Short mmCIF file of C-alpha atoms and ligand atoms in Angstrom, two decimals:
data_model
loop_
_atom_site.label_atom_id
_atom_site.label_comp_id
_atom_site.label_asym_id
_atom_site.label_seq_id
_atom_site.Cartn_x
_atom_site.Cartn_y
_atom_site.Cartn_z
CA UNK F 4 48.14 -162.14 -34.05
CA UNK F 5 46.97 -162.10 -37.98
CA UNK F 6 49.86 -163.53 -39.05
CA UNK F 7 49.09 -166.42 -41.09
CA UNK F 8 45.45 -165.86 -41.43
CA UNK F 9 42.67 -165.36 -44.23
CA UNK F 10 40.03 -162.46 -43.81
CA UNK F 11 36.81 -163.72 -46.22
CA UNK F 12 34.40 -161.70 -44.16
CA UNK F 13 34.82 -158.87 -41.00
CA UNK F 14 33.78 -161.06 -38.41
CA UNK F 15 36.90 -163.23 -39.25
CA UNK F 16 38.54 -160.49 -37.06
CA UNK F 17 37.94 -159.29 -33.81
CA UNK F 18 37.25 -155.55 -32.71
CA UNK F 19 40.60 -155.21 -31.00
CA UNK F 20 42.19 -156.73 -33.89
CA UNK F 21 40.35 -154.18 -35.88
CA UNK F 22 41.30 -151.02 -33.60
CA UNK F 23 45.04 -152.43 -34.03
CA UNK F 24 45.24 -152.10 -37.93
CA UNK F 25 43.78 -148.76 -37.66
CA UNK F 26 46.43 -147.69 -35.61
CA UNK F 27 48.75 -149.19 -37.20
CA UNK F 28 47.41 -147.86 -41.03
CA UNK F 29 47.28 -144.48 -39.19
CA UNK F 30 51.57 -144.69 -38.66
CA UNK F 31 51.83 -146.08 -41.99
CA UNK F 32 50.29 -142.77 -43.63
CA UNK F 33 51.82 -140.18 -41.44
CA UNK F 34 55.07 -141.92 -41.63
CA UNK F 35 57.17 -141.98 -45.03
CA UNK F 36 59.16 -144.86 -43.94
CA UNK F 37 57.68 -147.27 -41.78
CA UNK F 38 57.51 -150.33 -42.62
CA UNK F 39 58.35 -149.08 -46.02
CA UNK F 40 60.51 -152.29 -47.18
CA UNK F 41 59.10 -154.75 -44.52
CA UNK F 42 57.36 -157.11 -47.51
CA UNK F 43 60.95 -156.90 -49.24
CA UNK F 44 60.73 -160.69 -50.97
CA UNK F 45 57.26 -161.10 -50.67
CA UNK F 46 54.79 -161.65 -53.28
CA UNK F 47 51.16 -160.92 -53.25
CA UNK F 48 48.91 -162.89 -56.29
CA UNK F 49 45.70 -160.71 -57.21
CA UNK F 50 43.26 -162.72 -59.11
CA UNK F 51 40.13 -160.71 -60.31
CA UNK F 52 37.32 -162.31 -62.13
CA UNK F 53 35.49 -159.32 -61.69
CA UNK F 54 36.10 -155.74 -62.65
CA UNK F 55 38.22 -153.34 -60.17
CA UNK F 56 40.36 -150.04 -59.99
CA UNK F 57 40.75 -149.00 -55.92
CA UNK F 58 40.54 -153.01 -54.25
CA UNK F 59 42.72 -154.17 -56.96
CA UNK F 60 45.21 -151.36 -57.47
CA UNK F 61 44.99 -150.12 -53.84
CA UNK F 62 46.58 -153.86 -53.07
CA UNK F 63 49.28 -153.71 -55.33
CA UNK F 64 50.54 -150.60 -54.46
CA UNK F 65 50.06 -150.88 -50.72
CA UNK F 66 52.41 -154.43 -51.52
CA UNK F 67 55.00 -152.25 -53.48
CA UNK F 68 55.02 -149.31 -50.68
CA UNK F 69 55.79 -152.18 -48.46
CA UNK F 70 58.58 -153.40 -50.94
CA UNK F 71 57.34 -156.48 -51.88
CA UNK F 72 55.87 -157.26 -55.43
CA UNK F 73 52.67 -158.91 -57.58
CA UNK F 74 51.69 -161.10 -59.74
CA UNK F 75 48.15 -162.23 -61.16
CA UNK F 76 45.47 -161.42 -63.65
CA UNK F 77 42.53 -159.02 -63.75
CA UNK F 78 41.16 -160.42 -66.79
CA UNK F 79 40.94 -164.29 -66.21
CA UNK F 80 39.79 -164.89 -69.73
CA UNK F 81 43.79 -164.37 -69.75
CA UNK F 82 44.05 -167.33 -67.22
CA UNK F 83 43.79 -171.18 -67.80
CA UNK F 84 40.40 -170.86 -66.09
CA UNK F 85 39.29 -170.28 -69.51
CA UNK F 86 40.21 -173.68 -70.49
CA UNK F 87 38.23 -175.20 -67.82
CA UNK F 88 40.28 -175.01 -64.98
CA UNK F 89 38.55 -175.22 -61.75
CA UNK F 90 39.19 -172.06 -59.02
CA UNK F 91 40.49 -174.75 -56.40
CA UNK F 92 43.27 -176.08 -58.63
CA UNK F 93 43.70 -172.62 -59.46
CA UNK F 94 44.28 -171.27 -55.89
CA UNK F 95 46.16 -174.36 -55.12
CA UNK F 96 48.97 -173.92 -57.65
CA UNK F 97 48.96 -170.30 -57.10
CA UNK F 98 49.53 -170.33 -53.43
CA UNK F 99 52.47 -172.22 -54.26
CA UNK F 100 53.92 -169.26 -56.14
CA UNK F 101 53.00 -166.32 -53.85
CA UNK F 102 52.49 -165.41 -49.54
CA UNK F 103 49.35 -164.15 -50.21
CA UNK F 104 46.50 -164.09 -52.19
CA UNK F 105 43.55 -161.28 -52.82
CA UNK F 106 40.71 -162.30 -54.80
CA UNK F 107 38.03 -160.93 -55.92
CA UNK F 108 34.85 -163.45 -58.16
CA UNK F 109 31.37 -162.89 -58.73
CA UNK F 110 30.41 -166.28 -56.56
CA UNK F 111 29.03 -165.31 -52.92
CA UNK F 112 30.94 -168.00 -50.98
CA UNK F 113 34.19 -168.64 -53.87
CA UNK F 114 36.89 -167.08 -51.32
CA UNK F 115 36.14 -169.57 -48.63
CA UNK F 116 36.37 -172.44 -50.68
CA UNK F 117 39.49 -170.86 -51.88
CA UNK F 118 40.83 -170.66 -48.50
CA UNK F 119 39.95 -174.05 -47.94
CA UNK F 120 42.74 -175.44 -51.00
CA UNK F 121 45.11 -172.24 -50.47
CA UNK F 122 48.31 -172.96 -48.52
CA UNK F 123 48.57 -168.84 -48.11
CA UNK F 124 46.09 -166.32 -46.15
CA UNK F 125 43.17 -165.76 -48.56
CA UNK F 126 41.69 -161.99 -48.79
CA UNK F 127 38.09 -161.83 -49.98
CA UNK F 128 38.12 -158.55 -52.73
CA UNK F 129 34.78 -159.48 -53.23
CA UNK F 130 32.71 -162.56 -53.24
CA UNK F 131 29.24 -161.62 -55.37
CA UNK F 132 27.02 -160.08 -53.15
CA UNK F 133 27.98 -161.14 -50.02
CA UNK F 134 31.26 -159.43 -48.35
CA UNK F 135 33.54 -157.13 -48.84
CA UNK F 136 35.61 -157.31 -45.35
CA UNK F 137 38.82 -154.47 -46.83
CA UNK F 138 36.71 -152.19 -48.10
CA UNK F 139 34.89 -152.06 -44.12
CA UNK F 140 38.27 -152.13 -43.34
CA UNK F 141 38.32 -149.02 -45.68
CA UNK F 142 35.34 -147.61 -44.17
CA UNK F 143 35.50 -148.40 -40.98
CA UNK F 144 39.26 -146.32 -40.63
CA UNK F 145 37.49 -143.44 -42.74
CA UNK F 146 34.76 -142.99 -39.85
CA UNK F 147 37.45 -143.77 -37.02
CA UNK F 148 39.57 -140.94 -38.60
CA UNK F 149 37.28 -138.34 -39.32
CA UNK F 150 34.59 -138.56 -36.02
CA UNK F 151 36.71 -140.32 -33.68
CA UNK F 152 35.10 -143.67 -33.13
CA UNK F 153 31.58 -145.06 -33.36
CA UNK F 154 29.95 -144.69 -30.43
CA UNK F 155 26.41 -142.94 -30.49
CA UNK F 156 26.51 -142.65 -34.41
CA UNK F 157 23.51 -142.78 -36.51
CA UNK F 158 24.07 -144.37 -39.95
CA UNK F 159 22.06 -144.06 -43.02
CA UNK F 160 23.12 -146.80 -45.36
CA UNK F 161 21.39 -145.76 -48.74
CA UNK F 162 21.05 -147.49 -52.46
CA UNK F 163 21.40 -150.85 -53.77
CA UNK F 164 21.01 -152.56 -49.92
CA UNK F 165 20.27 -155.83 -51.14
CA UNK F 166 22.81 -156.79 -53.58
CA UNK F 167 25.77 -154.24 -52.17
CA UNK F 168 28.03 -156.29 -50.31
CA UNK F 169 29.74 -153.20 -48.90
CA UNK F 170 26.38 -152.54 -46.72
CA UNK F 171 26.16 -156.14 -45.51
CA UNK F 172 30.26 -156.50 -44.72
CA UNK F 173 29.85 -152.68 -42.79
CA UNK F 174 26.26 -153.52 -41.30
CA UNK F 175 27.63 -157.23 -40.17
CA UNK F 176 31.04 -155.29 -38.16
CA UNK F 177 29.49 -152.13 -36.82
CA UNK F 178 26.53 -154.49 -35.42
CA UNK F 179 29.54 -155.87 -33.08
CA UNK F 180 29.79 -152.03 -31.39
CA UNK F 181 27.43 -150.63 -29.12
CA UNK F 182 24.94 -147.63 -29.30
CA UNK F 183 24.67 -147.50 -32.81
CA UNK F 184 21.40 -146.42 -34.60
CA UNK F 185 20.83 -147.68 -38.60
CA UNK F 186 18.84 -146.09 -40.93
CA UNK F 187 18.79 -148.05 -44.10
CA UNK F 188 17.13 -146.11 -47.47
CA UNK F 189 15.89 -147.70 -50.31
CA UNK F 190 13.15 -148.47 -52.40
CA UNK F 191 11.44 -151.61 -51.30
CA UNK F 192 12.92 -153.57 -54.38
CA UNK F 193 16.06 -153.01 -53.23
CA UNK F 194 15.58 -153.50 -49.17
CA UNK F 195 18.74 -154.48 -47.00
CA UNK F 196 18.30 -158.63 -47.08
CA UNK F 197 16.27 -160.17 -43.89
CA UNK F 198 19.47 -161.82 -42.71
CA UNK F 199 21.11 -158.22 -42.17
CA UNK F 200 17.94 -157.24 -40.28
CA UNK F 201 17.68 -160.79 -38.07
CA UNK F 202 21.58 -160.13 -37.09
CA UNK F 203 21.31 -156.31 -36.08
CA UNK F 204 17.96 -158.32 -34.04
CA UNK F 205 20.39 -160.61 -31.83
CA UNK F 206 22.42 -157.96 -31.55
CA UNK F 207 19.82 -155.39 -30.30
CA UNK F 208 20.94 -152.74 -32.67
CA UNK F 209 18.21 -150.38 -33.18
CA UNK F 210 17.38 -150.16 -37.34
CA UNK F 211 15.02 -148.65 -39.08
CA UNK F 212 13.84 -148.39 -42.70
CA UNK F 213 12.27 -145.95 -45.10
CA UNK F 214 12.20 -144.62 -48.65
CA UNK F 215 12.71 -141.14 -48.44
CA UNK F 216 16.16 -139.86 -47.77
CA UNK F 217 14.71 -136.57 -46.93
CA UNK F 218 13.23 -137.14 -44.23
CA UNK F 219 16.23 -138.72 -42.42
CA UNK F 220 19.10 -135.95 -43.56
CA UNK F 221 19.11 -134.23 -40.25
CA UNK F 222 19.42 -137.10 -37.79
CA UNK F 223 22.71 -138.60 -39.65
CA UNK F 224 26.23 -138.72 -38.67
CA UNK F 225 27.21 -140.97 -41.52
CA UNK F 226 25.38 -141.04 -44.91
CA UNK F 227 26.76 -144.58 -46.64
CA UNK F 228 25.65 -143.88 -50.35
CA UNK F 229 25.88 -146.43 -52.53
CA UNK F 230 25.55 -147.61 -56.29
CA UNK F 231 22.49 -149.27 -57.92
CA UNK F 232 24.70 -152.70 -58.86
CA UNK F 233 23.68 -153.35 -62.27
CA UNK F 234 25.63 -156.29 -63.10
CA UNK F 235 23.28 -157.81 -60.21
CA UNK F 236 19.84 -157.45 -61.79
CA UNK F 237 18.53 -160.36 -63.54
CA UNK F 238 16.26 -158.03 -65.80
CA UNK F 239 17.92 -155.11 -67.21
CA UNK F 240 14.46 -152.99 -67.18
CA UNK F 241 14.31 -153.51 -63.97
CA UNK F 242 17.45 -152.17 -63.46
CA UNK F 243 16.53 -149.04 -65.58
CA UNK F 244 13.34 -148.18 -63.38
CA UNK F 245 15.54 -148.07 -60.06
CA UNK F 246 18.87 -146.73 -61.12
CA UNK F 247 18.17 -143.14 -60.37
CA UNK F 248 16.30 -144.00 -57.01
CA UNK F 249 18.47 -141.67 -55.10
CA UNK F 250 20.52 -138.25 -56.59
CA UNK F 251 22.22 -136.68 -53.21
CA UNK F 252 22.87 -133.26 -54.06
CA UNK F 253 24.14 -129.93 -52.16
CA UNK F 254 20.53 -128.89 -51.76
CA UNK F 255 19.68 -132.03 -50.18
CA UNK F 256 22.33 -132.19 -47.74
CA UNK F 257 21.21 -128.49 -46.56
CA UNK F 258 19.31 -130.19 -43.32
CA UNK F 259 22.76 -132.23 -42.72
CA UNK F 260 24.31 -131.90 -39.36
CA UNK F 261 27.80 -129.94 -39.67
CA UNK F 262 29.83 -132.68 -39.11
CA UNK F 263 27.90 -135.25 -40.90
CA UNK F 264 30.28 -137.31 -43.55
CA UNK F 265 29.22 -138.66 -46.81
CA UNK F 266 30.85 -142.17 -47.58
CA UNK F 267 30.91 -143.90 -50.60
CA UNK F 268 32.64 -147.36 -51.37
CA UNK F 269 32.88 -145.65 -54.98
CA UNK F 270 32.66 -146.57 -57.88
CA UNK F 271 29.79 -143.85 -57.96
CA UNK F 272 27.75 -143.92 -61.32
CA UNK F 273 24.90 -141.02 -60.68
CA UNK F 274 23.86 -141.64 -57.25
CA UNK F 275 26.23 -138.46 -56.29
CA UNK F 276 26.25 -135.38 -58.40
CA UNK F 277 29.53 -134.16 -58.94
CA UNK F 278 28.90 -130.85 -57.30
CA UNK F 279 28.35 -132.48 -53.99
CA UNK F 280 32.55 -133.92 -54.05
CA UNK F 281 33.49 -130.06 -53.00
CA UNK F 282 31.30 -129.73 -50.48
CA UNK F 283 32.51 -130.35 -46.44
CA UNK F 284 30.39 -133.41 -46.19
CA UNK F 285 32.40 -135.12 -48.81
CA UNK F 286 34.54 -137.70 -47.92
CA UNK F 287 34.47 -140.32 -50.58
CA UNK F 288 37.70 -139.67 -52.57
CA UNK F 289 39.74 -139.46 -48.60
CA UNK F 290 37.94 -143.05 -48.11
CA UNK F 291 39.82 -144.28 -51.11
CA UNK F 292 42.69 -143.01 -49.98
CA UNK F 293 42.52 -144.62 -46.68
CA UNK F 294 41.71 -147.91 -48.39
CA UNK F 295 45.47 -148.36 -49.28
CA UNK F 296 46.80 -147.68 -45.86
CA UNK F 297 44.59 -150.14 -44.56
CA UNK F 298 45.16 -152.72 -46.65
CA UNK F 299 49.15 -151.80 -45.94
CA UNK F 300 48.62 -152.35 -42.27
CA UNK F 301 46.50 -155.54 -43.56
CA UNK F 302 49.27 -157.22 -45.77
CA UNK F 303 52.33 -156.60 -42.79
CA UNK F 304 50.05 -158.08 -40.50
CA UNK F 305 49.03 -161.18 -41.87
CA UNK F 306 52.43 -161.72 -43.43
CA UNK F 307 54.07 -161.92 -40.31
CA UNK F 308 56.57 -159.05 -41.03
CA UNK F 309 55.99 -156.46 -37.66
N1 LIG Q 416 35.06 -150.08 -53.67
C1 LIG Q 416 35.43 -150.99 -54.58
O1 LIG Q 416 35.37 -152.21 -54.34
O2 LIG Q 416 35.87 -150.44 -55.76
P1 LIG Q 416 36.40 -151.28 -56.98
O3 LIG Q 416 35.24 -152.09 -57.52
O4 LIG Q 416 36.90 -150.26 -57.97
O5 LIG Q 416 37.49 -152.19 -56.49
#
């Protein structure tokens, strides 16, 4: 049962909680009215300290498909944090006024302490570089969908591995299945953090790590790309010199196997060029998609309406 509870990072849920909101977000899409006014009184509070367009506005229309409604802010220079209000005073009043909150802030760690003064389930948007737990969600029903299940995959996470919190949320939950193979690709200044590495360890999930996305293109199943996360980098140079580490293009996904996908937690900046979003590998704008229905199937559950 999620009724009731927070989600701040993927573990939070099981694997058979998991597999039940994809099944469920699965009935929501191919159904027009299921569940359709289920939320009917319910309000949902987004507060964003940090930039959004799909977490954000995928949650507040997967709450109005569901009939309830939302309140918040996306710019909280708008909000009486600006005036010195502290985030747990914040999330205290504003669980008062809403069944639910979503929340997104540049602090790795800010949505647990806000589920620790919220009287309503917290949902972690974002929390710095740390997790991301709807958009694995997100990903996680975009791979279930399209190739059937996990099983036997190889995965080539590539980018901005250390501060892209989408890589460590997906690494962290597809560690928990078996007979997966990672491939993570990135320069060395931007290397998946040790932590990643020392879980997929106890876990005995085989990883490996290299440079050159090239060299890899044939043996993936998934390729996870990923944006260089400026806002991140403590010296904008630095930023500069590894922006443009990785261009996927058509050519380079010539070696692909057929079925191989191409994932991206968008937004892209260059790491994708544009003529690779017709081609069959493409799946990046579907993902989006997907990312409402999930977080539809995510809002009934842990609002107690099924
Ligand atoms: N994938 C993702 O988190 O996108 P936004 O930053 O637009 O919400």
């Amino acid at each position: 049962m999620l009724a009731g509870r927070s989600l701040i990072e993927p573990e939070d849920f099981t694997i058979e909680e998991f597999e039940d909101l994809f099944s469920l977000a699965e009935n929501i899409e191919k159904s027009k009215t299921y569940l359709r006014n289920s939320c009917s009184g319910k309000i949902l509070a987004s507060l964003f300290f940090e930039p959004s367009t799909r977490t954000r506005l995928s949650f507040e229309a997967a709450m109005q498909r569901l009939g309830g409604s939302c309140i918040g802010f996306a710019e909280p220079s708008s909000s009486s944090l600006s005036k010195g209000e502290s985030l747990a005073d914040t999330v205290k009043v504003v669980s008062s006024y809403s069944d639910a909150i979503v929340m997104r802030h540049p602090k790795e760690g800010s949505a647990l302490l806000a589920s620790r003064y919220s009287s309503v389930p917290i949902i972690n948007a974002g929390d710095g570089g740390h997790h991301h737990p709807t958009q694995t969600l997100t990903d996680l029903t975009t791979i279930k969908r399209i190739l059937g299940g996990f099983s036997g995959l190889t995965i080539g996470f590539c980018g901005d591995l250390k501060f892209g919190r989408t890589v460590h949320s997906l690494t962290k939950a597809l560690g928990r299945y078996q007979n997966i193979h990672f491939i993570f690709i990135s320069p060395k200044e931007l290397a998946v953090p040790d932590y990643i590495k020392t879980i997929l360890s106890q876990k005995k999930a085989p990883y490996t790590e290299t440079a050159k996305i090239d060299e890899v293109m044939e043996k993936l199943d998934v390729l996870y790309m990923t944006r260089v996360q400026r806002e991140r980098f403590l010296n904008e140079d630095e930023y500069v010199r590894l922006k443009d580490s990785y261009i996927l293009t058509a050519e380079k996904l010539k070696p692909a196997k057929k079925n191989m996908i191409v994932l991206h937690p968008l937004p892209r900046v260059n790491e994708i060029d544009i003529e690779v979003d017709n081609n069959k590998h493409a799946v990046y704008f579907k993902q989006a998609e997907y990312g409402m229905y999930i977080r539809m199937a995510l809002l009934s559950s842990i609002l107690g309406v099924l």
